[in-house]
Tab-separated table of N, CA and C in Angstrom:
chain	number	residue	atom	x	y	z
A	1	UNK	N	0.818	-1.186	-0.031
A	1	UNK	CA	0.012	0.002	0.033
A	1	UNK	C	0.923	1.299	-0.028
A	2	UNK	N	1.964	1.246	0.573
A	2	UNK	CA	2.899	2.392	0.581
A	2	UNK	C	3.994	2.333	-0.525
A	3	UNK	N	3.764	1.389	-1.437
A	3	UNK	CA	4.839	1.373	-2.493
A	3	UNK	C	4.537	2.520	-3.420
A	4	UNK	N	5.594	2.886	-4.167
A	4	UNK	CA	5.550	4.141	-5.028
A	4	UNK	C	4.590	3.780	-6.291
A	5	UNK	N	4.443	2.449	-6.653
A	5	UNK	CA	3.583	2.203	-7.776
A	5	UNK	C	2.203	2.484	-7.386
A	6	UNK	N	1.840	2.058	-6.144
A	6	UNK	CA	0.414	2.327	-5.776
A	6	UNK	C	0.151	3.795	-5.536
A	7	UNK	N	1.129	4.607	-5.105
A	7	UNK	CA	0.857	6.032	-4.968
A	7	UNK	C	0.794	6.619	-6.370
A	8	UNK	N	1.718	6.137	-7.220
A	8	UNK	CA	1.691	6.695	-8.638
A	8	UNK	C	0.340	6.478	-9.331
A	9	UNK	N	-0.170	5.198	-9.159
A	9	UNK	CA	-1.411	4.792	-9.677
A	9	UNK	C	-2.600	5.632	-9.191
A	10	UNK	N	-2.539	5.815	-7.740
A	10	UNK	CA	-3.570	6.551	-7.123
A	10	UNK	C	-3.484	8.053	-7.506
A	11	UNK	N	-2.322	8.557	-7.554
A	11	UNK	CA	-2.118	9.949	-8.143
A	11	UNK	C	-2.525	10.093	-9.569
A	12	UNK	N	-2.399	9.122	-10.427
A	12	UNK	CA	-2.772	9.215	-11.785
A	12	UNK	C	-4.231	9.083	-11.882
A	13	UNK	N	-4.953	8.173	-11.070
A	13	UNK	CA	-6.223	8.014	-11.037
A	13	UNK	C	-7.015	9.326	-10.502
A	14	UNK	N	-6.446	9.884	-9.565
A	14	UNK	CA	-7.062	11.225	-9.065
A	14	UNK	C	-6.836	12.360	-10.144
A	15	UNK	N	-5.700	12.304	-10.742
A	15	UNK	CA	-5.545	13.261	-11.858
A	15	UNK	C	-6.512	13.146	-13.038
A	16	UNK	N	-6.821	11.899	-13.371
A	16	UNK	CA	-7.661	11.535	-14.330
A	16	UNK	C	-9.217	12.068	-14.017
A	17	UNK	N	-9.491	11.686	-12.679
A	17	UNK	CA	-10.806	12.187	-12.167
A	17	UNK	C	-10.939	13.713	-12.172
A	18	UNK	N	-9.868	14.297	-11.753
A	18	UNK	CA	-9.887	15.798	-11.625
A	18	UNK	C	-9.976	16.298	-12.948
A	19	UNK	N	-9.187	15.749	-13.935
A	19	UNK	CA	-9.201	16.248	-15.288
A	19	UNK	C	-10.606	16.091	-15.932
A	20	UNK	N	-11.172	14.972	-15.618
A	20	UNK	CA	-12.547	14.725	-16.167
A	20	UNK	C	-13.546	15.628	-15.515
A	21	UNK	N	-13.530	15.927	-14.269
A	21	UNK	CA	-14.352	16.831	-13.768
A	21	UNK	C	-14.199	18.250	-14.167
A	22	UNK	N	-12.862	18.612	-14.410
A	22	UNK	CA	-12.641	19.979	-14.962
A	22	UNK	C	-13.212	20.111	-16.355
A	23	UNK	N	-13.033	18.994	-17.141
A	23	UNK	CA	-13.635	19.083	-18.465
A	23	UNK	C	-15.156	19.213	-18.472
A	24	UNK	N	-15.760	18.439	-17.596
A	24	UNK	CA	-17.347	18.500	-17.384
A	24	UNK	C	-17.583	20.023	-16.905
A	25	UNK	N	-16.924	20.606	-15.992
A	25	UNK	CA	-17.180	21.873	-15.412
A	25	UNK	C	-16.882	22.964	-16.534
A	26	UNK	N	-15.836	22.778	-17.319
A	26	UNK	CA	-15.501	23.697	-18.427
A	26	UNK	C	-16.712	23.586	-19.380
A	27	UNK	N	-17.097	22.248	-19.808
A	27	UNK	CA	-18.124	22.190	-20.849
A	27	UNK	C	-19.519	22.846	-20.404
A	28	UNK	N	-19.821	22.629	-19.076
A	28	UNK	CA	-21.060	23.317	-18.536
A	28	UNK	C	-20.855	24.861	-18.521
A	29	UNK	N	-19.701	25.343	-18.196
A	29	UNK	CA	-19.382	26.826	-18.312
A	29	UNK	C	-19.650	27.301	-19.704
A	30	UNK	N	-19.063	26.596	-20.668
A	30	UNK	CA	-19.195	26.935	-22.045
A	30	UNK	C	-20.611	26.853	-22.547
A	31	UNK	N	-21.333	25.903	-22.073
A	31	UNK	CA	-22.706	25.812	-22.504
A	31	UNK	C	-23.566	27.012	-21.889
A	32	UNK	N	-23.310	27.334	-20.667
A	32	UNK	CA	-23.996	28.510	-20.093
A	32	UNK	C	-23.645	29.788	-20.753
A	33	UNK	N	-22.363	29.845	-21.090
A	33	UNK	CA	-21.926	30.979	-21.911
A	33	UNK	C	-22.631	31.151	-23.236
A	34	UNK	N	-22.553	29.974	-23.916
A	34	UNK	CA	-23.231	29.821	-25.197
A	34	UNK	C	-24.724	30.212	-25.144
A	35	UNK	N	-25.401	29.596	-24.169
A	35	UNK	CA	-26.793	29.867	-23.911
A	35	UNK	C	-26.988	31.363	-23.661
A	36	UNK	N	-26.207	32.039	-22.807
A	36	UNK	CA	-26.346	33.456	-22.538
A	36	UNK	C	-26.077	34.291	-23.870
A	37	UNK	N	-25.204	33.780	-24.697
A	37	UNK	CA	-24.832	34.544	-25.817
A	37	UNK	C	-26.091	34.468	-26.897
A	38	UNK	N	-26.592	33.239	-26.878
A	38	UNK	CA	-27.797	33.101	-27.764
A	38	UNK	C	-28.949	33.950	-27.355
A	39	UNK	N	-29.143	33.947	-26.038
A	39	UNK	CA	-30.263	34.813	-25.528
A	39	UNK	C	-29.991	36.320	-25.784
A	40	UNK	N	-28.673	36.719	-25.600
A	40	UNK	CA	-28.343	38.099	-25.930
A	40	UNK	C	-28.519	38.398	-27.414
A	41	UNK	N	-28.036	37.464	-28.297
A	41	UNK	CA	-28.331	37.628	-29.771
A	41	UNK	C	-29.815	37.771	-30.018
A	42	UNK	N	-30.589	36.881	-29.466
A	42	UNK	CA	-32.048	36.819	-29.697
A	42	UNK	C	-32.611	38.212	-29.312
A	43	UNK	N	-32.230	38.644	-28.040
A	43	UNK	CA	-32.736	39.927	-27.672
A	43	UNK	C	-32.346	41.100	-28.519
A	44	UNK	N	-31.048	41.042	-28.987
A	44	UNK	CA	-30.506	42.100	-29.861
A	44	UNK	C	-31.342	42.073	-31.206
A	45	UNK	N	-31.579	40.844	-31.636
A	45	UNK	CA	-32.458	40.691	-32.906
A	45	UNK	C	-33.813	41.311	-32.831
A	46	UNK	N	-34.335	40.979	-31.586
A	46	UNK	CA	-35.762	41.425	-31.288
A	46	UNK	C	-35.656	42.959	-31.323
A	47	UNK	N	-34.764	43.483	-30.633
A	47	UNK	CA	-34.674	44.908	-30.439
A	47	UNK	C	-34.528	45.605	-31.840
A	48	UNK	N	-33.657	45.039	-32.619
A	48	UNK	CA	-33.351	45.521	-33.999
A	48	UNK	C	-34.548	45.406	-34.801
A	49	UNK	N	-35.380	44.377	-34.692
A	49	UNK	CA	-36.568	44.214	-35.453
A	49	UNK	C	-37.667	45.150	-35.024
A	50	UNK	N	-37.696	45.488	-33.727
A	50	UNK	CA	-38.604	46.493	-33.193
A	50	UNK	C	-38.190	47.944	-33.648
A	51	UNK	N	-36.911	48.226	-33.603
A	51	UNK	CA	-36.346	49.532	-34.033
A	51	UNK	C	-36.666	49.661	-35.530
A	52	UNK	N	-36.503	48.632	-36.378
A	52	UNK	CA	-36.744	48.661	-37.763
A	52	UNK	C	-38.158	48.765	-38.052
A	53	UNK	N	-39.086	48.186	-37.310
A	53	UNK	CA	-40.467	48.361	-37.447
A	53	UNK	C	-40.945	49.745	-37.190
A	54	UNK	N	-40.419	50.240	-36.097
A	54	UNK	CA	-40.676	51.716	-35.711
A	54	UNK	C	-40.124	52.626	-36.743
A	55	UNK	N	-38.956	52.382	-37.188
A	55	UNK	CA	-38.346	53.318	-38.177
A	55	UNK	C	-39.233	53.248	-39.447
A	56	UNK	N	-39.627	52.000	-39.879
A	56	UNK	CA	-40.490	51.945	-41.098
A	56	UNK	C	-41.820	52.758	-40.930
A	57	UNK	N	-42.369	52.726	-39.677
A	57	UNK	CA	-43.609	53.334	-39.351
A	57	UNK	C	-43.321	54.791	-39.526
A	58	UNK	N	-42.152	55.341	-38.903
A	58	UNK	CA	-41.918	56.794	-39.038
A	58	UNK	C	-41.698	57.163	-40.424
A	59	UNK	N	-40.968	56.333	-41.179
A	59	UNK	CA	-40.628	56.506	-42.634
A	59	UNK	C	-41.959	56.737	-43.457
A	60	UNK	N	-42.871	55.718	-43.248
A	60	UNK	CA	-44.128	55.848	-43.842
A	60	UNK	C	-45.065	57.105	-43.386
A	61	UNK	N	-44.946	57.437	-42.296
A	61	UNK	CA	-45.623	58.503	-41.653
A	61	UNK	C	-45.060	59.947	-42.426
A	62	UNK	N	-43.676	59.873	-42.297
A	62	UNK	CA	-43.174	61.077	-42.931
A	62	UNK	C	-43.387	61.144	-44.451
A	63	UNK	N	-43.381	60.006	-45.127
A	63	UNK	CA	-43.711	60.036	-46.502
A	63	UNK	C	-45.100	60.490	-46.743
A	64	UNK	N	-46.067	60.059	-45.950
A	64	UNK	CA	-47.438	60.510	-46.078
A	64	UNK	C	-47.663	61.914	-45.771
A	65	UNK	N	-46.910	62.427	-44.720
A	65	UNK	CA	-46.957	63.835	-44.509
A	65	UNK	C	-46.407	64.643	-45.509
A	66	UNK	N	-45.300	64.167	-46.164
A	66	UNK	CA	-44.580	64.776	-47.181
A	66	UNK	C	-45.461	64.943	-48.445
A	67	UNK	N	-46.231	63.845	-48.706
A	67	UNK	CA	-47.161	63.752	-49.739
A	67	UNK	C	-48.331	64.853	-49.543
A	68	UNK	N	-48.850	64.763	-48.295
A	68	UNK	CA	-49.953	65.616	-47.908
A	68	UNK	C	-49.482	67.120	-47.953
A	69	UNK	N	-48.268	67.384	-47.528
A	69	UNK	CA	-47.683	68.611	-47.518
A	69	UNK	C	-47.571	69.120	-48.936
A	70	UNK	N	-46.996	68.270	-49.847
A	70	UNK	CA	-46.798	68.684	-51.223
A	70	UNK	C	-48.153	69.002	-51.860
A	71	UNK	N	-49.211	68.076	-51.579
A	71	UNK	CA	-50.466	68.241	-52.224
A	71	UNK	C	-51.043	69.510	-51.708
A	72	UNK	N	-50.994	69.789	-50.242
A	72	UNK	CA	-51.628	70.984	-49.768
A	72	UNK	C	-50.921	72.199	-50.274
A	73	UNK	N	-49.655	72.134	-50.383
A	73	UNK	CA	-48.902	73.211	-50.938
A	73	UNK	C	-49.192	73.607	-52.418
A	74	UNK	N	-49.237	72.491	-53.208
A	74	UNK	CA	-49.593	72.694	-54.591
A	74	UNK	C	-51.044	73.207	-54.726
A	75	UNK	N	-51.930	72.712	-53.884
A	75	UNK	CA	-53.375	73.230	-53.923
A	75	UNK	C	-53.401	74.754	-53.514
A	76	UNK	N	-52.668	75.023	-52.491
A	76	UNK	CA	-52.645	76.406	-51.981
A	76	UNK	C	-52.000	77.313	-53.054
A	77	UNK	N	-50.853	76.881	-53.634
A	77	UNK	CA	-50.241	77.664	-54.771
A	77	UNK	C	-51.153	77.883	-55.956
A	78	UNK	N	-51.917	76.817	-56.245
A	78	UNK	CA	-52.916	76.870	-57.352
A	78	UNK	C	-54.022	77.877	-57.124
A	79	UNK	N	-54.468	77.855	-55.847
A	79	UNK	CA	-55.532	78.724	-55.364
A	79	UNK	C	-55.040	80.214	-55.436
A	80	UNK	N	-53.768	80.288	-54.949
A	80	UNK	CA	-53.256	81.711	-54.923
A	80	UNK	C	-53.138	82.199	-56.335
A	81	UNK	N	-52.598	81.222	-57.259
A	81	UNK	CA	-52.463	81.589	-58.620
A	81	UNK	C	-53.904	81.988	-59.322
A	82	UNK	N	-54.900	81.228	-58.916
A	82	UNK	CA	-56.216	81.550	-59.494
A	82	UNK	C	-56.736	82.872	-58.905
A	83	UNK	N	-56.403	83.095	-57.693
A	83	UNK	CA	-56.843	84.360	-57.056
A	83	UNK	C	-56.227	85.588	-57.733
A	84	UNK	N	-54.886	85.563	-57.880
A	84	UNK	CA	-54.148	86.560	-58.618
A	84	UNK	C	-54.605	86.674	-60.062
A	85	UNK	N	-54.758	85.574	-60.730
A	85	UNK	CA	-55.259	85.666	-62.165
A	85	UNK	C	-56.617	86.257	-62.228
A	86	UNK	N	-57.563	85.987	-61.240
A	86	UNK	CA	-58.917	86.631	-61.275
A	86	UNK	C	-58.739	88.065	-60.821
A	87	UNK	N	-57.884	88.485	-60.110
A	87	UNK	CA	-57.673	89.872	-59.710
A	87	UNK	C	-57.142	90.643	-60.968
A	88	UNK	N	-56.107	90.095	-61.590
A	88	UNK	CA	-55.590	90.691	-62.877
A	88	UNK	C	-56.671	90.779	-63.959
A	89	UNK	N	-57.431	89.680	-64.156
A	89	UNK	CA	-58.435	89.761	-65.064
A	89	UNK	C	-59.566	90.733	-64.798
A	90	UNK	N	-59.716	90.949	-63.468
A	90	UNK	CA	-60.785	91.910	-62.974
A	90	UNK	C	-60.206	93.304	-63.249
A	91	UNK	N	-58.960	93.525	-63.019
A	91	UNK	CA	-58.377	94.884	-63.176
A	91	UNK	C	-58.208	95.162	-64.774
A	92	UNK	N	-57.946	94.162	-65.543
A	92	UNK	CA	-57.960	94.254	-67.050
A	92	UNK	C	-59.339	94.737	-67.491
A	93	UNK	N	-60.406	93.954	-67.065
A	93	UNK	CA	-61.726	94.232	-67.442
A	93	UNK	C	-62.146	95.661	-67.043
A	94	UNK	N	-61.716	96.133	-65.799
A	94	UNK	CA	-61.965	97.488	-65.316
A	94	UNK	C	-61.323	98.642	-66.189
A	95	UNK	N	-60.039	98.178	-66.515
A	95	UNK	CA	-59.243	99.092	-67.318
A	95	UNK	C	-59.826	99.199	-68.836
A	96	UNK	N	-60.195	98.011	-69.351
A	96	UNK	CA	-60.829	98.056	-70.654
A	96	UNK	C	-62.166	98.800	-70.639
A	97	UNK	N	-62.967	98.626	-69.615
A	97	UNK	CA	-64.166	99.350	-69.465
A	97	UNK	C	-64.043	100.769	-69.347
A	98	UNK	N	-62.987	101.241	-68.550
A	98	UNK	CA	-62.713	102.694	-68.400
A	98	UNK	C	-62.242	103.239	-69.745
A	99	UNK	N	-61.396	102.497	-70.556
A	99	UNK	CA	-61.033	102.950	-71.808
A	99	UNK	C	-62.278	103.153	-72.788
A	100	UNK	N	-63.064	102.226	-72.701
A	100	UNK	CA	-64.283	102.281	-73.491
A	100	UNK	C	-65.170	103.386	-73.171
A	101	UNK	N	-65.360	103.787	-71.797
A	101	UNK	CA	-66.107	104.914	-71.406
A	101	UNK	C	-65.339	106.152	-71.910
A	102	UNK	N	-64.092	106.204	-71.711
A	102	UNK	CA	-63.321	107.432	-72.122
A	102	UNK	C	-63.467	107.652	-73.674
A	103	UNK	N	-63.392	106.608	-74.380
A	103	UNK	CA	-63.579	106.548	-75.872
A	103	UNK	C	-64.974	107.103	-76.238
A	104	UNK	N	-66.038	106.469	-75.511
A	104	UNK	CA	-67.340	106.967	-75.757
A	104	UNK	C	-67.410	108.396	-75.438
A	105	UNK	N	-66.941	108.803	-74.302
A	105	UNK	CA	-66.960	110.300	-73.997
A	105	UNK	C	-66.224	111.090	-74.965
A	106	UNK	N	-65.112	110.747	-75.376
A	106	UNK	CA	-64.413	111.472	-76.477
A	106	UNK	C	-65.173	111.560	-77.712
A	107	UNK	N	-65.801	110.405	-78.196
A	107	UNK	CA	-66.651	110.477	-79.397
A	107	UNK	C	-67.850	111.284	-79.089
A	108	UNK	N	-68.500	111.371	-78.002
A	108	UNK	CA	-69.631	112.115	-77.761
A	108	UNK	C	-69.252	113.640	-77.698
A	109	UNK	N	-68.075	113.926	-77.203
A	109	UNK	CA	-67.498	115.277	-77.155
A	109	UNK	C	-67.274	115.648	-78.588
A	110	UNK	N	-66.653	114.768	-79.430
A	110	UNK	CA	-66.488	115.340	-80.833
A	110	UNK	C	-67.699	115.408	-81.558
A	111	UNK	N	-68.659	114.570	-81.306
A	111	UNK	CA	-69.974	114.726	-81.993
A	111	UNK	C	-70.664	116.012	-81.491
A	112	UNK	N	-70.575	116.286	-80.235
A	112	UNK	CA	-71.082	117.593	-79.734
A	112	UNK	C	-70.472	118.748	-80.324
A	113	UNK	N	-69.127	118.663	-80.431
A	113	UNK	CA	-68.404	119.721	-81.088
A	113	UNK	C	-68.758	119.938	-82.617
A	114	UNK	N	-68.903	118.901	-83.238
A	114	UNK	CA	-69.357	118.789	-84.573
A	114	UNK	C	-70.791	119.304	-84.718
A	115	UNK	N	-71.559	119.029	-83.802
A	115	UNK	CA	-72.921	119.431	-83.785
A	115	UNK	C	-72.937	121.074	-83.579
A	116	UNK	N	-72.158	121.532	-82.753
A	116	UNK	CA	-72.163	123.025	-82.473
A	116	UNK	C	-71.539	123.658	-83.723
A	117	UNK	N	-70.495	123.088	-84.319
A	117	UNK	CA	-69.975	123.577	-85.500
A	117	UNK	C	-70.935	123.601	-86.647
A	118	UNK	N	-71.614	122.402	-86.811
A	118	UNK	CA	-72.645	122.521	-87.776
A	118	UNK	C	-73.593	123.426	-87.705
A	119	UNK	N	-74.125	123.657	-86.429
A	119	UNK	CA	-75.206	124.667	-86.204
A	119	UNK	C	-74.583	126.045	-86.518
A	120	UNK	N	-73.313	126.248	-86.051
A	120	UNK	CA	-72.585	127.566	-86.397
A	120	UNK	C	-72.507	127.809	-87.927
A	121	UNK	N	-72.177	126.681	-88.583
A	121	UNK	CA	-72.021	126.805	-90.061
A	121	UNK	C	-73.380	127.086	-90.695
A	122	UNK	N	-74.478	126.416	-90.175
A	122	UNK	CA	-75.743	126.527	-90.776
A	122	UNK	C	-76.389	127.972	-90.489
A	123	UNK	N	-76.081	128.322	-89.193
A	123	UNK	CA	-76.408	129.772	-88.945
A	123	UNK	C	-75.620	130.836	-89.786
A	124	UNK	N	-74.371	130.514	-89.993
A	124	UNK	CA	-73.665	131.461	-90.799
A	124	UNK	C	-74.056	131.464	-92.208
A	125	UNK	N	-74.345	130.346	-92.817
A	125	UNK	CA	-74.854	130.169	-94.160
A	125	UNK	C	-76.132	130.886	-94.225
A	126	UNK	N	-77.010	130.621	-93.326
A	126	UNK	CA	-78.485	131.388	-93.245
A	126	UNK	C	-78.229	132.831	-93.186
A	127	UNK	N	-77.323	133.375	-92.314
A	127	UNK	CA	-77.069	134.718	-92.412
A	127	UNK	C	-76.577	135.285	-93.616
A	128	UNK	N	-75.693	134.539	-94.352
A	128	UNK	CA	-75.009	134.934	-95.409
A	128	UNK	C	-76.137	134.948	-96.574
A	129	UNK	N	-76.961	133.987	-96.574
A	129	UNK	CA	-77.993	133.945	-97.563
A	129	UNK	C	-78.936	135.105	-97.333
A	130	UNK	N	-79.348	135.495	-96.224
A	130	UNK	CA	-80.257	136.515	-96.034
A	130	UNK	C	-79.497	137.830	-96.291
A	131	UNK	N	-78.285	138.015	-96.070
A	131	UNK	CA	-77.564	139.215	-96.394
A	131	UNK	C	-77.401	139.350	-97.875
A	132	UNK	N	-77.231	138.208	-98.506
A	132	UNK	CA	-76.988	138.285	-99.916
A	132	UNK	C	-78.280	138.546	-100.678
A	133	UNK	N	-79.369	138.320	-100.158
A	133	UNK	CA	-80.596	138.205	-100.812
A	133	UNK	C	-81.429	139.375	-100.756
């Protein structure tokens, strides 16, 4: 029992058992770490999917708001253009109407002046014919 062979065999056996237990413990440690890594990767993936989903939602919302803004701006600008076009057309119609009134007044004034001149010529002709006669 106290021979060196027996102690060497006992020491070798205890080393083998210790080595086997270390391997088992190391494998369990690696399994735990691997499982923790998988959980962390799963959670990171879930978070990434949630952020992507939220990002897509915001992207769609901004796109819709942009489309609505563009449509509203276009409609507003078209309405503003129609307003100013109507205002210009109204001013042009007023200016043309005033020009027509002024032309009519000028024609009436010329007719009146011609009428007075015709009456003066008639009166002068009548006077001349009475004096000559």
